[in-house]
PDB file of C-alpha atoms and ligand atoms in Angstrom:
ATOM      1  CA  MET A   1      80.542  41.937  72.988  1.00 44.00           C
ATOM      2  CA  THR A   2      78.048  40.984  70.277  1.00 54.00           C
ATOM      3  CA  ALA A   3      74.446  40.186  71.229  1.00 63.00           C
ATOM      4  CA  THR A   4      73.334  36.627  70.424  1.00 75.00           C
ATOM      5  CA  ALA A   5      70.967  36.721  67.423  1.00 83.00           C
ATOM      6  CA  LEU A   6      67.440  35.566  68.131  1.00 84.00           C
ATOM      7  CA  ALA A   7      65.950  32.698  66.145  1.00 87.00           C
ATOM      8  CA  PRO A   8      63.783  34.159  63.342  1.00 87.00           C
ATOM      9  CA  ALA A   9      60.544  33.047  65.011  1.00 84.00           C
ATOM     10  CA  ASP A  10      61.510  34.704  68.284  1.00 89.00           C
ATOM     11  CA  GLN A  11      62.607  37.835  66.447  1.00 92.00           C
ATOM     12  CA  LEU A  12      59.207  37.918  64.725  1.00 95.00           C
ATOM     13  CA  THR A  13      57.368  37.771  68.072  1.00 96.00           C
ATOM     14  CA  ARG A  14      59.584  40.531  69.396  1.00 96.00           C
ATOM     15  CA  ASP A  15      58.939  42.689  66.282  1.00 96.00           C
ATOM     16  CA  VAL A  16      55.169  42.301  66.576  1.00 96.00           C
ATOM     17  CA  LEU A  17      55.269  43.201  70.277  1.00 96.00           C
ATOM     18  CA  ALA A  18      57.420  46.239  69.545  1.00 96.00           C
ATOM     19  CA  ARG A  19      54.901  47.394  66.924  1.00 96.00           C
ATOM     20  CA  LEU A  20      52.128  47.266  69.570  1.00 95.00           C
ATOM     21  CA  ALA A  21      54.103  48.986  72.276  1.00 92.00           C
ATOM     22  CA  GLU A  22      53.037  52.428  71.096  1.00 92.00           C
ATOM     23  CA  ALA A  23      49.282  51.794  71.352  1.00 95.00           C
ATOM     24  CA  PRO A  24      47.998  54.951  73.080  1.00 96.00           C
ATOM     25  CA  ASP A  25      45.496  53.232  75.388  1.00 97.00           C
ATOM     26  CA  PRO A  26      47.386  51.346  78.153  1.00 96.00           C
ATOM     27  CA  ARG A  27      44.687  48.676  78.541  1.00 97.00           C
ATOM     28  CA  ILE A  28      44.716  47.985  74.794  1.00 97.00           C
ATOM     29  CA  ARG A  29      48.515  47.910  74.867  1.00 97.00           C
ATOM     30  CA  GLU A  30      48.493  45.391  77.704  1.00 97.00           C
ATOM     31  CA  THR A  31      45.741  43.269  76.138  1.00 98.00           C
ATOM     32  CA  LEU A  32      47.221  43.113  72.633  1.00 97.00           C
ATOM     33  CA  GLY A  33      50.668  42.397  74.048  1.00 97.00           C
ATOM     34  CA  ALA A  34      49.371  39.457  76.079  1.00 98.00           C
ATOM     35  CA  LEU A  35      47.350  38.224  73.111  1.00 98.00           C
ATOM     36  CA  VAL A  36      50.379  38.180  70.816  1.00 98.00           C
ATOM     37  CA  ARG A  37      52.662  36.567  73.414  1.00 98.00           C
ATOM     38  CA  HIS A  38      50.188  33.768  74.184  1.00 98.00           C
ATOM     39  CA  LEU A  39      49.051  33.300  70.582  1.00 98.00           C
ATOM     40  CA  HIS A  40      52.595  33.022  69.295  1.00 98.00           C
ATOM     41  CA  ALA A  41      53.475  30.594  72.104  1.00 97.00           C
ATOM     42  CA  PHE A  42      50.391  28.521  71.237  1.00 98.00           C
ATOM     43  CA  VAL A  43      51.294  28.394  67.548  1.00 98.00           C
ATOM     44  CA  ARG A  44      54.898  27.495  68.397  1.00 97.00           C
ATOM     45  CA  GLU A  45      53.709  24.640  70.602  1.00 97.00           C
ATOM     46  CA  ILE A  46      51.221  23.283  68.065  1.00 97.00           C
ATOM     47  CA  ALA A  47      53.412  23.927  64.997  1.00 97.00           C
ATOM     48  CA  PRO A  48      50.433  23.674  62.635  1.00 98.00           C
ATOM     49  CA  THR A  49      50.781  22.649  59.021  1.00 98.00           C
ATOM     50  CA  GLU A  50      49.490  25.284  56.613  1.00 98.00           C
ATOM     51  CA  SER A  51      46.373  23.242  55.925  1.00 98.00           C
ATOM     52  CA  GLU A  52      45.707  22.882  59.662  1.00 98.00           C
ATOM     53  CA  TRP A  53      45.994  26.657  60.056  1.00 98.00           C
ATOM     54  CA  ALA A  54      43.638  27.174  57.095  1.00 98.00           C
ATOM     55  CA  ALA A  55      41.165  24.787  58.813  1.00 98.00           C
ATOM     56  CA  ALA A  56      41.407  26.877  61.995  1.00 97.00           C
ATOM     57  CA  ILE A  57      40.648  30.069  60.033  1.00 98.00           C
ATOM     58  CA  ASP A  58      37.754  28.291  58.314  1.00 98.00           C
ATOM     59  CA  PHE A  59      36.409  27.169  61.730  1.00 98.00           C
ATOM     60  CA  LEU A  60      36.342  30.767  62.977  1.00 98.00           C
ATOM     61  CA  THR A  61      34.836  31.965  59.692  1.00 98.00           C
ATOM     62  CA  ARG A  62      31.992  29.451  60.036  1.00 98.00           C
ATOM     63  CA  THR A  63      31.534  30.444  63.669  1.00 98.00           C
ATOM     64  CA  GLY A  64      30.913  34.026  62.563  1.00 98.00           C
ATOM     65  CA  GLN A  65      28.740  33.034  59.613  1.00 98.00           C
ATOM     66  CA  ILE A  66      26.289  30.982  61.690  1.00 97.00           C
ATOM     67  CA  CYS A  67      25.649  33.853  64.127  1.00 95.00           C
ATOM     68  CA  THR A  68      22.315  35.682  63.832  1.00 91.00           C
ATOM     69  CA  ASP A  69      20.283  37.720  66.303  1.00 82.00           C
ATOM     70  CA  ARG A  70      18.912  34.378  67.595  1.00 81.00           C
ATOM     71  CA  ARG A  71      22.091  32.320  67.423  1.00 88.00           C
ATOM     72  CA  GLN A  72      25.400  33.236  69.149  1.00 90.00           C
ATOM     73  CA  GLU A  73      28.053  30.665  68.312  1.00 94.00           C
ATOM     74  CA  PHE A  74      30.917  32.643  69.865  1.00 94.00           C
ATOM     75  CA  ILE A  75      29.164  32.476  73.252  1.00 92.00           C
ATOM     76  CA  LEU A  76      28.835  28.714  72.797  1.00 95.00           C
ATOM     77  CA  LEU A  77      32.548  28.437  72.061  1.00 96.00           C
ATOM     78  CA  SER A  78      33.462  30.580  75.056  1.00 96.00           C
ATOM     79  CA  ASP A  79      31.107  28.545  77.260  1.00 96.00           C
ATOM     80  CA  THR A  80      32.186  25.078  76.143  1.00 97.00           C
ATOM     81  CA  LEU A  81      35.884  25.937  76.485  1.00 98.00           C
ATOM     82  CA  GLY A  82      35.324  27.137  80.058  1.00 97.00           C
ATOM     83  CA  VAL A  83      36.237  30.739  79.257  1.00 97.00           C
ATOM     84  CA  SER A  84      32.845  32.173  80.241  1.00 96.00           C
ATOM     85  CA  MET A  85      33.123  30.603  83.703  1.00 96.00           C
ATOM     86  CA  LEU A  86      36.711  31.836  84.002  1.00 97.00           C
ATOM     87  CA  VAL A  87      35.549  35.397  83.289  1.00 96.00           C
ATOM     88  CA  ASP A  88      32.705  34.838  85.772  1.00 94.00           C
ATOM     89  CA  GLU A  89      35.112  33.671  88.478  1.00 94.00           C
ATOM     90  CA  ILE A  90      37.502  36.586  87.889  1.00 94.00           C
ATOM     91  CA  ASN A  91      34.665  39.099  88.180  1.00 90.00           C
ATOM     92  CA  HIS A  92      32.372  37.518  90.766  1.00 88.00           C
ATOM     93  CA  GLY A  93      34.398  35.059  92.832  1.00 82.00           C
ATOM     94  CA  ARG A  94      33.509  36.800  96.062  1.00 66.00           C
ATOM     95  CA  GLY A  95      33.341  33.882  98.448  1.00 66.00           C
ATOM     96  CA  GLY A  96      29.933  33.516  99.915  1.00 72.00           C
ATOM     97  CA  ALA A  97      28.421  36.849 100.991  1.00 87.00           C
ATOM     98  CA  THR A  98      26.152  37.057  97.949  1.00 95.00           C
ATOM     99  CA  THR A  99      24.461  34.527  95.694  1.00 97.00           C
ATOM    100  CA  GLU A 100      26.938  32.788  93.399  1.00 96.00           C
ATOM    101  CA  THR A 101      26.865  33.561  89.706  1.00 96.00           C
ATOM    102  CA  THR A 102      27.096  31.507  86.538  1.00 96.00           C
ATOM    103  CA  VAL A 103      26.960  31.909  82.735  1.00 94.00           C
ATOM    104  CA  LEU A 104      24.382  34.103  81.022  1.00 93.00           C
ATOM    105  CA  GLY A 105      24.187  31.747  78.028  1.00 90.00           C
ATOM    106  CA  PRO A 106      22.905  32.577  74.561  1.00 87.00           C
ATOM    107  CA  PHE A 107      19.156  32.395  75.286  1.00 90.00           C
ATOM    108  CA  TYR A 108      18.725  35.569  77.332  1.00 93.00           C
ATOM    109  CA  VAL A 109      16.384  38.159  75.805  1.00 92.00           C
ATOM    110  CA  ALA A 110      16.578  41.729  77.064  1.00 92.00           C
ATOM    111  CA  ASP A 111      13.192  43.206  78.070  1.00 92.00           C
ATOM    112  CA  PRO A 112      11.112  40.017  78.245  1.00 95.00           C
ATOM    113  CA  PRO A 113       7.325  40.302  78.735  1.00 95.00           C
ATOM    114  CA  ASP A 114       6.136  41.492  82.163  1.00 97.00           C
ATOM    115  CA  VAL A 115       4.652  38.786  84.383  1.00 97.00           C
ATOM    116  CA  GLU A 116       2.556  39.642  87.438  1.00 97.00           C
ATOM    117  CA  ALA A 117       3.436  38.114  90.816  1.00 97.00           C
ATOM    118  CA  GLY A 118       2.251  34.498  90.770  1.00 97.00           C
ATOM    119  CA  GLY A 119       1.795  34.594  86.956  1.00 97.00           C
ATOM    120  CA  ASP A 120       2.560  31.670  84.639  1.00 97.00           C
ATOM    121  CA  ILE A 121       5.591  31.972  82.353  1.00 97.00           C
ATOM    122  CA  ALA A 122       4.799  28.640  80.637  1.00 95.00           C
ATOM    123  CA  ARG A 123       1.744  30.205  78.979  1.00 93.00           C
ATOM    124  CA  GLY A 124      -0.010  26.853  78.607  1.00 90.00           C
ATOM    125  CA  LEU A 125       2.924  24.716  77.454  1.00 92.00           C
ATOM    126  CA  PRO A 126       2.596  21.134  78.747  1.00 94.00           C
ATOM    127  CA  GLY A 127       4.748  19.923  81.637  1.00 97.00           C
ATOM    128  CA  ALA A 128       4.874  19.269  85.386  1.00 97.00           C
ATOM    129  CA  PRO A 129       3.628  22.417  87.187  1.00 98.00           C
ATOM    130  CA  LEU A 130       6.346  24.213  89.112  1.00 98.00           C
ATOM    131  CA  PHE A 131       5.822  27.002  91.651  1.00 98.00           C
ATOM    132  CA  VAL A 132       8.866  29.191  92.347  1.00 98.00           C
ATOM    133  CA  GLU A 133       9.137  31.795  95.093  1.00 98.00           C
ATOM    134  CA  GLY A 134      11.655  33.520  97.314  1.00 98.00           C
ATOM    135  CA  PHE A 135      13.083  36.791  98.558  1.00 98.00           C
ATOM    136  CA  ILE A 136      15.542  39.218  96.993  1.00 98.00           C
ATOM    137  CA  TYR A 137      17.909  40.702  99.559  1.00 97.00           C
ATOM    138  CA  SER A 138      20.559  43.347  99.523  1.00 96.00           C
ATOM    139  CA  GLN A 139      24.037  42.372 100.737  1.00 92.00           C
ATOM    140  CA  SER A 140      23.193  44.298 103.921  1.00 91.00           C
ATOM    141  CA  GLY A 141      20.358  41.845 104.625  1.00 94.00           C
ATOM    142  CA  ALA A 142      17.560  44.305 103.789  1.00 96.00           C
ATOM    143  CA  PRO A 143      14.811  43.179 101.385  1.00 97.00           C
ATOM    144  CA  LEU A 144      15.325  44.649  97.929  1.00 97.00           C
ATOM    145  CA  ALA A 145      11.857  46.021  97.166  1.00 97.00           C
ATOM    146  CA  GLY A 146      11.184  46.585  93.469  1.00 97.00           C
ATOM    147  CA  ALA A 147      14.094  44.415  92.249  1.00 98.00           C
ATOM    148  CA  ILE A 148      13.616  43.382  88.620  1.00 98.00           C
ATOM    149  CA  ILE A 149      13.787  39.636  88.080  1.00 98.00           C
ATOM    150  CA  ASP A 150      14.151  38.248  84.559  1.00 98.00           C
ATOM    151  CA  VAL A 151      13.578  34.479  84.416  1.00 98.00           C
ATOM    152  CA  TRP A 152      13.986  32.082  81.518  1.00 97.00           C
ATOM    153  CA  GLN A 153      14.251  28.329  81.120  1.00 97.00           C
ATOM    154  CA  SER A 154      13.759  25.382  78.778  1.00 96.00           C
ATOM    155  CA  ASP A 155      10.397  23.691  78.293  1.00 94.00           C
ATOM    156  CA  ASP A 156       9.882  20.060  79.263  1.00 93.00           C
ATOM    157  CA  GLN A 157      11.464  18.954  75.989  1.00 93.00           C
ATOM    158  CA  GLY A 158      14.637  20.893  76.804  1.00 94.00           C
ATOM    159  CA  ARG A 159      14.035  23.668  74.242  1.00 93.00           C
ATOM    160  CA  TYR A 160      14.018  27.461  74.610  1.00 93.00           C
ATOM    161  CA  ASP A 161      11.450  29.579  72.801  1.00 90.00           C
ATOM    162  CA  LEU A 162      14.234  31.022  70.605  1.00 87.00           C
ATOM    163  CA  GLN A 163      14.611  27.503  69.185  1.00 86.00           C
ATOM    164  CA  PHE A 164      10.904  27.049  68.378  1.00 84.00           C
ATOM    165  CA  ASP A 165       9.899  26.830  64.695  1.00 82.00           C
ATOM    166  CA  ASP A 166       7.535  29.767  65.100  1.00 78.00           C
ATOM    167  CA  PRO A 167       9.789  32.592  66.228  1.00 68.00           C
ATOM    168  CA  GLY A 168       8.658  35.829  67.808  1.00 76.00           C
ATOM    169  CA  GLN A 169       6.505  34.383  70.598  1.00 83.00           C
ATOM    170  CA  PHE A 170       7.812  34.379  74.148  1.00 89.00           C
ATOM    171  CA  PHE A 171       7.451  31.213  76.229  1.00 91.00           C
ATOM    172  CA  MET A 172       9.146  30.178  79.436  1.00 94.00           C
ATOM    173  CA  ARG A 173      10.452  33.652  80.149  1.00 96.00           C
ATOM    174  CA  GLY A 174       9.291  36.851  81.761  1.00 97.00           C
ATOM    175  CA  ARG A 175      10.072  39.848  83.956  1.00 98.00           C
ATOM    176  CA  LEU A 176       8.825  40.017  87.560  1.00 98.00           C
ATOM    177  CA  ARG A 177       9.172  42.662  90.234  1.00 98.00           C
ATOM    178  CA  ALA A 178       9.874  42.006  93.901  1.00 98.00           C
ATOM    179  CA  ASP A 179       7.194  43.381  96.242  1.00 98.00           C
ATOM    180  CA  ASP A 180       7.767  45.711  99.211  1.00 97.00           C
ATOM    181  CA  LEU A 181       9.145  42.837 101.294  1.00 97.00           C
ATOM    182  CA  GLY A 182      11.435  41.664  98.488  1.00 98.00           C
ATOM    183  CA  ARG A 183       9.195  38.654  97.640  1.00 98.00           C
ATOM    184  CA  PHE A 184       8.674  37.230  94.148  1.00 98.00           C
ATOM    185  CA  SER A 185       6.749  34.224  92.812  1.00 98.00           C
ATOM    186  CA  PHE A 186       5.753  32.644  89.531  1.00 98.00           C
ATOM    187  CA  TRP A 187       4.357  29.471  88.041  1.00 98.00           C
ATOM    188  CA  SER A 188       6.201  27.513  85.397  1.00 98.00           C
ATOM    189  CA  ILE A 189       6.795  23.904  84.373  1.00 97.00           C
ATOM    190  CA  MET A 190       9.778  21.733  85.283  1.00 98.00           C
ATOM    191  CA  PRO A 191      12.766  22.484  83.060  1.00 97.00           C
ATOM    192  CA  ARG A 192      14.632  19.587  81.510  1.00 97.00           C
ATOM    193  CA  SER A 193      18.301  18.898  80.828  1.00 97.00           C
ATOM    194  CA  TYR A 194      19.152  19.653  77.213  1.00 96.00           C
ATOM    195  CA  PRO A 195      21.956  19.623  74.684  1.00 96.00           C
ATOM    196  CA  ILE A 196      23.276  23.010  73.632  1.00 95.00           C
ATOM    197  CA  PRO A 197      22.979  23.542  69.850  1.00 94.00           C
ATOM    198  CA  THR A 198      25.367  21.080  68.169  1.00 96.00           C
ATOM    199  CA  ASP A 199      24.693  21.847  64.495  1.00 96.00           C
ATOM    200  CA  GLY A 200      27.488  24.420  64.226  1.00 97.00           C
ATOM    201  CA  PRO A 201      31.241  24.699  64.849  1.00 98.00           C
ATOM    202  CA  ALA A 202      30.887  24.506  68.680  1.00 97.00           C
ATOM    203  CA  GLY A 203      29.074  21.167  68.268  1.00 98.00           C
ATOM    204  CA  ALA A 204      31.757  19.939  65.859  1.00 98.00           C
ATOM    205  CA  LEU A 205      34.405  20.837  68.414  1.00 98.00           C
ATOM    206  CA  LEU A 206      32.569  18.901  71.163  1.00 98.00           C
ATOM    207  CA  ALA A 207      32.259  15.863  68.879  1.00 98.00           C
ATOM    208  CA  ALA A 208      35.958  16.035  67.984  1.00 98.00           C
ATOM    209  CA  ALA A 209      36.786  16.129  71.702  1.00 98.00           C
ATOM    210  CA  GLY A 210      34.477  13.160  72.435  1.00 98.00           C
ATOM    211  CA  ARG A 211      32.340  15.286  74.792  1.00 98.00           C
ATOM    212  CA  HIS A 212      28.578  15.233  75.369  1.00 98.00           C
ATOM    213  CA  ALA A 213      26.627  18.463  74.826  1.00 98.00           C
ATOM    214  CA  TYR A 214      24.247  18.422  77.819  1.00 98.00           C
ATOM    215  CA  ARG A 215      23.406  20.952  80.519  1.00 98.00           C
ATOM    216  CA  PRO A 216      21.634  19.848  83.698  1.00 98.00           C
ATOM    217  CA  ALA A 217      18.065  21.165  84.097  1.00 98.00           C
ATOM    218  CA  HIS A 218      17.942  24.698  85.505  1.00 98.00           C
ATOM    219  CA  VAL A 219      16.043  27.983  85.709  1.00 98.00           C
ATOM    220  CA  HIS A 220      17.907  31.183  84.765  1.00 98.00           C
ATOM    221  CA  PHE A 221      17.695  34.422  86.780  1.00 98.00           C
ATOM    222  CA  ARG A 222      19.001  37.886  86.019  1.00 98.00           C
ATOM    223  CA  ILE A 223      18.203  40.218  88.910  1.00 98.00           C
ATOM    224  CA  SER A 224      18.820  43.947  89.128  1.00 97.00           C
ATOM    225  CA  GLY A 225      18.132  46.463  91.864  1.00 95.00           C
ATOM    226  CA  ALA A 226      19.040  50.106  92.402  1.00 93.00           C
ATOM    227  CA  GLY A 227      22.485  50.510  93.954  1.00 94.00           C
ATOM    228  CA  HIS A 228      23.430  46.893  93.204  1.00 95.00           C
ATOM    229  CA  ASP A 229      25.329  44.969  90.559  1.00 94.00           C
ATOM    230  CA  ASP A 230      23.186  42.710  88.378  1.00 95.00           C
ATOM    231  CA  LEU A 231      23.149  39.100  89.529  1.00 96.00           C
ATOM    232  CA  ILE A 232      23.254  36.533  86.711  1.00 97.00           C
ATOM    233  CA  THR A 233      22.742  32.976  87.846  1.00 98.00           C
ATOM    234  CA  HIS A 234      20.696  29.773  87.558  1.00 97.00           C
ATOM    235  CA  VAL A 235      19.153  27.355  90.030  1.00 98.00           C
ATOM    236  CA  PHE A 236      19.807  23.715  89.111  1.00 98.00           C
ATOM    237  CA  VAL A 237      17.533  20.743  89.791  1.00 98.00           C
ATOM    238  CA  ARG A 238      19.079  18.483  92.442  1.00 98.00           C
ATOM    239  CA  GLY A 239      19.466  14.902  91.199  1.00 98.00           C
ATOM    240  CA  ASP A 240      19.974  15.764  87.526  1.00 98.00           C
ATOM    241  CA  GLN A 241      22.348  13.318  85.855  1.00 98.00           C
ATOM    242  CA  TYR A 242      24.439  16.071  84.244  1.00 98.00           C
ATOM    243  CA  LEU A 243      25.255  18.102  87.384  1.00 98.00           C
ATOM    244  CA  THR A 244      28.813  16.774  87.449  1.00 98.00           C
ATOM    245  CA  SER A 245      29.496  17.110  83.728  1.00 98.00           C
ATOM    246  CA  ASP A 246      27.741  20.314  82.606  1.00 98.00           C
ATOM    247  CA  VAL A 247      29.016  21.040  79.089  1.00 98.00           C
ATOM    248  CA  VAL A 248      29.658  24.688  80.017  1.00 98.00           C
ATOM    249  CA  PHE A 249      31.135  24.050  83.511  1.00 98.00           C
ATOM    250  CA  GLY A 250      28.451  26.297  85.046  1.00 98.00           C
ATOM    251  CA  VAL A 251      27.357  24.297  88.131  1.00 98.00           C
ATOM    252  CA  LYS A 252      28.197  25.500  91.656  1.00 97.00           C
ATOM    253  CA  ASP A 253      27.025  23.567  94.719  1.00 96.00           C
ATOM    254  CA  SER A 254      25.205  26.536  96.246  1.00 96.00           C
ATOM    255  CA  LEU A 255      23.057  26.797  93.091  1.00 97.00           C
ATOM    256  CA  ILE A 256      21.684  23.236  93.312  1.00 98.00           C
ATOM    257  CA  ALA A 257      18.269  23.125  94.976  1.00 98.00           C
ATOM    258  CA  ASP A 258      15.437  20.734  95.766  1.00 98.00           C
ATOM    259  CA  PHE A 259      12.472  21.060  93.450  1.00 98.00           C
ATOM    260  CA  GLU A 260      10.179  19.360  95.974  1.00 98.00           C
ATOM    261  CA  HIS A 261       7.195  17.179  95.089  1.00 98.00           C
ATOM    262  CA  ARG A 262       4.214  18.643  96.969  1.00 98.00           C
ATOM    263  CA  THR A 263       0.445  18.465  97.071  1.00 98.00           C
ATOM    264  CA  ARG A 264      -0.031  21.476  99.359  1.00 98.00           C
ATOM    265  CA  THR A 265       1.844  24.767  99.787  1.00 98.00           C
ATOM    266  CA  ILE A 266       1.012  27.971 101.597  1.00 98.00           C
ATOM    267  CA  SER A 267       2.938  30.535  99.590  1.00 98.00           C
ATOM    268  CA  LEU A 268       5.024  33.333 101.108  1.00 97.00           C
ATOM    269  CA  VAL A 269       2.098  35.713 100.573  1.00 96.00           C
ATOM    270  CA  GLY A 270      -0.214  33.277 102.375  1.00 97.00           C
ATOM    271  CA  ALA A 271      -2.039  31.872  99.330  1.00 96.00           C
ATOM    272  CA  PRO A 272      -2.907  28.149  99.486  1.00 97.00           C
ATOM    273  CA  ILE A 273      -1.949  25.827  96.604  1.00 98.00           C
ATOM    274  CA  GLU A 274      -3.949  22.596  96.834  1.00 97.00           C
ATOM    275  CA  ARG A 275      -2.811  20.487  93.860  1.00 96.00           C
ATOM    276  CA  ALA A 276       0.182  18.375  92.908  1.00 98.00           C
ATOM    277  CA  HIS A 277       3.134  20.576  92.006  1.00 98.00           C
ATOM    278  CA  ARG A 278       6.893  20.893  92.236  1.00 98.00           C
ATOM    279  CA  TYR A 279       8.081  23.616  94.593  1.00 98.00           C
ATOM    280  CA  LEU A 280      11.274  25.686  94.522  1.00 98.00           C
ATOM    281  CA  ARG A 281      12.095  28.191  97.257  1.00 98.00           C
ATOM    282  CA  TYR A 282      15.257  30.158  96.570  1.00 98.00           C
ATOM    283  CA  ASP A 283      16.400  33.469  98.075  1.00 98.00           C
ATOM    284  CA  PHE A 284      18.902  35.685  96.260  1.00 98.00           C
ATOM    285  CA  VAL A 285      21.401  38.182  97.693  1.00 97.00           C
ATOM    286  CA  LEU A 286      22.617  40.943  95.376  1.00 96.00           C
ATOM    287  CA  PRO A 287      26.058  42.543  95.702  1.00 93.00           C
ATOM    288  CA  THR A 288      26.336  46.222  96.512  1.00 91.00           C
ATOM    289  CA  ALA A 289      27.255  48.162  93.352  1.00 89.00           C
ATOM    290  CA  SER A 290      30.964  47.943  92.601  1.00 80.00           C
ATOM    291  CA  ALA A 291      33.063  51.064  91.959  1.00 67.00           C
ATOM    292  CA  ALA A 292      33.060  50.168  88.242  1.00 66.00           C
ATOM    293  CA  THR A 293      29.251  50.092  88.142  1.00 67.00           C
ATOM    294  CA  VAL A 294      28.949  53.366  90.022  1.00 64.00           C
ATOM    295  CA  ALA A 295      31.460  55.009  87.665  1.00 65.00           C
ATOM    296  CA  ALA A 296      29.511  53.794  84.623  1.00 66.00           C
ATOM    297  CA  GLN A 297      26.202  55.277  85.894  1.00 62.00           C
TER     298      GLN A 297
HETATM  299  C1  BEZ B 301      21.895  28.032  78.762  1.00 59.40           C
HETATM  300  O1  BEZ B 301      21.879  27.637  79.911  1.00 59.40           O
HETATM  301  O2  BEZ B 301      20.872  28.500  78.310  1.00 59.40           O
HETATM  302  C2  BEZ B 301      23.130  27.882  77.956  1.00 59.40           C
HETATM  303  C3  BEZ B 301      24.327  28.272  78.493  1.00 59.40           C
HETATM  304  C4  BEZ B 301      25.478  28.130  77.752  1.00 59.40           C
HETATM  305  C5  BEZ B 301      25.419  27.584  76.472  1.00 59.40           C
HETATM  306  C6  BEZ B 301      24.206  27.188  75.943  1.00 59.40           C
HETATM  307  C7  BEZ B 301      23.040  27.320  76.691  1.00 59.40           C
HETATM  308 FE1   FE B 302      19.806  27.327  80.073  1.00 59.40          FE
END
């Protein structure tokens, strides 16, 4: 009996897969195999003209060319296509025991300036004063003394310091440490909803899809503690008009909080605040270190 000949396109896919089958690392073998199968299926479905394929290559070329140490267009693409949140869900979809996670985004800076407890990360920028405080807990319920808390957010115009004309100065970000009872606090100003950068290929893609570019107002947190996995999340301002249409699909209900209007607060450390301010209380629960984290240490 003679085997039925494959169509040339199918034979090509099979040949490429066969060429990858000898990759020594099993994870690379699996990953490249899946990439080729899905990529070939995608191209078959779209059946691009040669000029359309050249435009796709040009799009990726421009995505790489616009990247600098202050601009990460590939993260924007991953975010706006929902891939970042898919990776987040695959890795952190743990169902409630710990604080939910969301995208890191392109505006995180490793090793931000230290801020003392109750210090002001706005450093004099104008805006509505915001006092933020809470506890950091371990998954076991114990306070996580000494946890490191990196915070960053937009100013009241919806811009991050990395987007300021005068680079090199840190605003609206800092590193705090939880005290012996796991408490942290800082002053800031109210963040504002903002469009992600639209002057590059990710913005062109949004425009072509007829999508807006906005994120609802939020404060970012990256929290680490000994024996725990890092927690990367934000807290969103309840009532923001973009909560249901975040351009990067990053909103989860448990991360939406009241930023209360207050004229008086007694803080968790017992200090009185006697002026008009917005107030956010949010407690975070970090996951116990996963096997992967322990193995990497
Ligand atoms: C952010 O929240 O900073 C952000 C996240 C994803 C894309 C752009 C900005
Ligand atoms: Fe942000």
